[in-house]
C-alpha atoms as one frame of an Amber mdcrd trajectory, in Angstrom:
protein
 -14.705 -36.244  19.841 -17.107 -35.207  17.111 -20.458 -33.991  18.225 -23.497
 -34.866  16.201 -25.606 -31.950  15.075 -29.268 -32.225  15.776 -31.698 -31.290
  13.035 -32.589 -28.153  14.998 -28.940 -27.073  15.279 -28.361 -27.806  11.593
 -31.431 -25.735  10.674 -30.117 -22.827  12.787 -26.721 -22.969  11.070 -28.340
 -23.043   7.641 -30.611 -20.135   8.531 -27.650 -18.116   9.799 -25.738 -18.880
   6.601 -28.699 -17.792   4.458 -29.079 -14.565   6.442 -25.399 -13.705   6.036
 -25.512 -14.501   2.305 -28.689 -12.449   1.887 -27.184  -9.480   3.703 -24.093
  -9.677   1.489 -26.167  -9.847  -1.683 -28.354  -6.975  -0.509 -25.315  -4.865
   0.272 -23.837  -5.585  -3.139 -27.094  -4.634  -4.845 -27.252  -1.334  -2.910
 -23.642  -0.528  -3.793 -24.291  -1.319  -7.466 -27.409   0.853  -7.573 -25.425
   3.753  -6.075 -22.647   3.193  -8.658 -25.217   3.505 -11.457 -26.017   7.048
 -10.297 -22.457   8.164  -9.520 -20.958  10.665 -11.994 -18.334   9.077 -14.217
 -14.674  10.076 -14.443 -14.926  12.042 -17.714 -13.118  15.375 -17.310 -14.217
  17.182 -20.478 -16.873  16.729 -23.167 -16.100  14.043 -25.728 -17.637  12.175
 -28.651 -17.706   8.417 -28.969 -18.626   6.416 -32.059 -20.460   3.166 -31.392
 -20.441   1.209 -34.662 -23.191  -1.191 -35.673 -22.633  -4.672 -34.338 -20.480
  -3.538 -31.404 -22.620  -5.384 -28.880 -22.766  -4.585 -25.188 -19.129  -5.593
 -24.614 -17.825  -3.428 -27.447 -19.936  -0.455 -26.382 -18.795  -0.771 -22.770
 -15.144  -1.017 -23.851 -15.443   2.080 -26.053 -17.038   4.058 -23.233 -14.248
   3.015 -20.885 -11.607   3.948 -23.482 -13.301   7.362 -23.880 -13.055   7.883
 -20.105 -16.814   7.862 -19.474 -16.690   4.889 -17.061 -14.004   3.343 -14.873
 -14.731  -0.295 -15.659 -16.383  -1.649 -18.801 -17.306  -4.882 -16.994 -19.479
  -2.991 -14.519 -21.156  -1.127 -17.365 -21.833  -4.398 -19.177 -23.393  -5.749
 -15.960 -25.373  -2.510 -15.576 -26.802  -2.886 -19.092 -28.117  -6.320 -18.159
 -29.258  -5.201 -14.673 -31.291  -2.295 -16.086 -32.687  -4.261 -19.029 -30.972
  -1.975 -21.558 -28.523  -4.525 -23.009 -30.684  -5.420 -26.021 -31.759  -1.802
 -26.604 -28.368  -0.124 -27.141 -28.078   1.611 -30.508 -25.168   2.461 -32.777
 -24.285   6.080 -33.426 -22.075   8.970 -32.426 -22.812  10.114 -28.881 -21.847
  13.235 -26.963 -20.366  12.442 -23.560 -20.502  15.066 -20.840 -18.592  15.338
 -17.564 -20.880  14.150 -14.789 -22.718  11.606 -16.954 -23.698   8.664 -14.780
 -23.586   5.090 -16.075 -27.393   5.015 -15.911 -27.661   8.240 -17.959 -25.242
   6.879 -20.566 -27.208   3.653 -20.930 -30.504   5.539 -21.143 -29.148   7.895
 -23.846 -27.660   5.080 -25.930 -30.781   2.929 -25.555 -32.918   5.865 -26.707
 -30.566   6.486 -29.643 -30.065  10.161 -28.719 -27.115  10.768 -31.035
């Protein structure tokens, strides 16, 4: 037989669900912040050309192709997360082993070619 939930029981279930969802979102945010400061996979210095009009997606794809980041989708998300997406500038950039995604975005946003 089905048992009817009281308003109090329903409120408890909803609160528990919100707490679990909040903990998951908080954990994801912490992981993402740590990823932003993790050195990238680049093994040796490289140059990458970011042409005018590339946009965030194009820039992220070029950085992945150059070996500076593992996943262009995460870098695209990072550009939005950090507020740098609209600030990225075209140019030829030096990539160094140990560059973090955050450092790459900061350099490209500052236009340090």
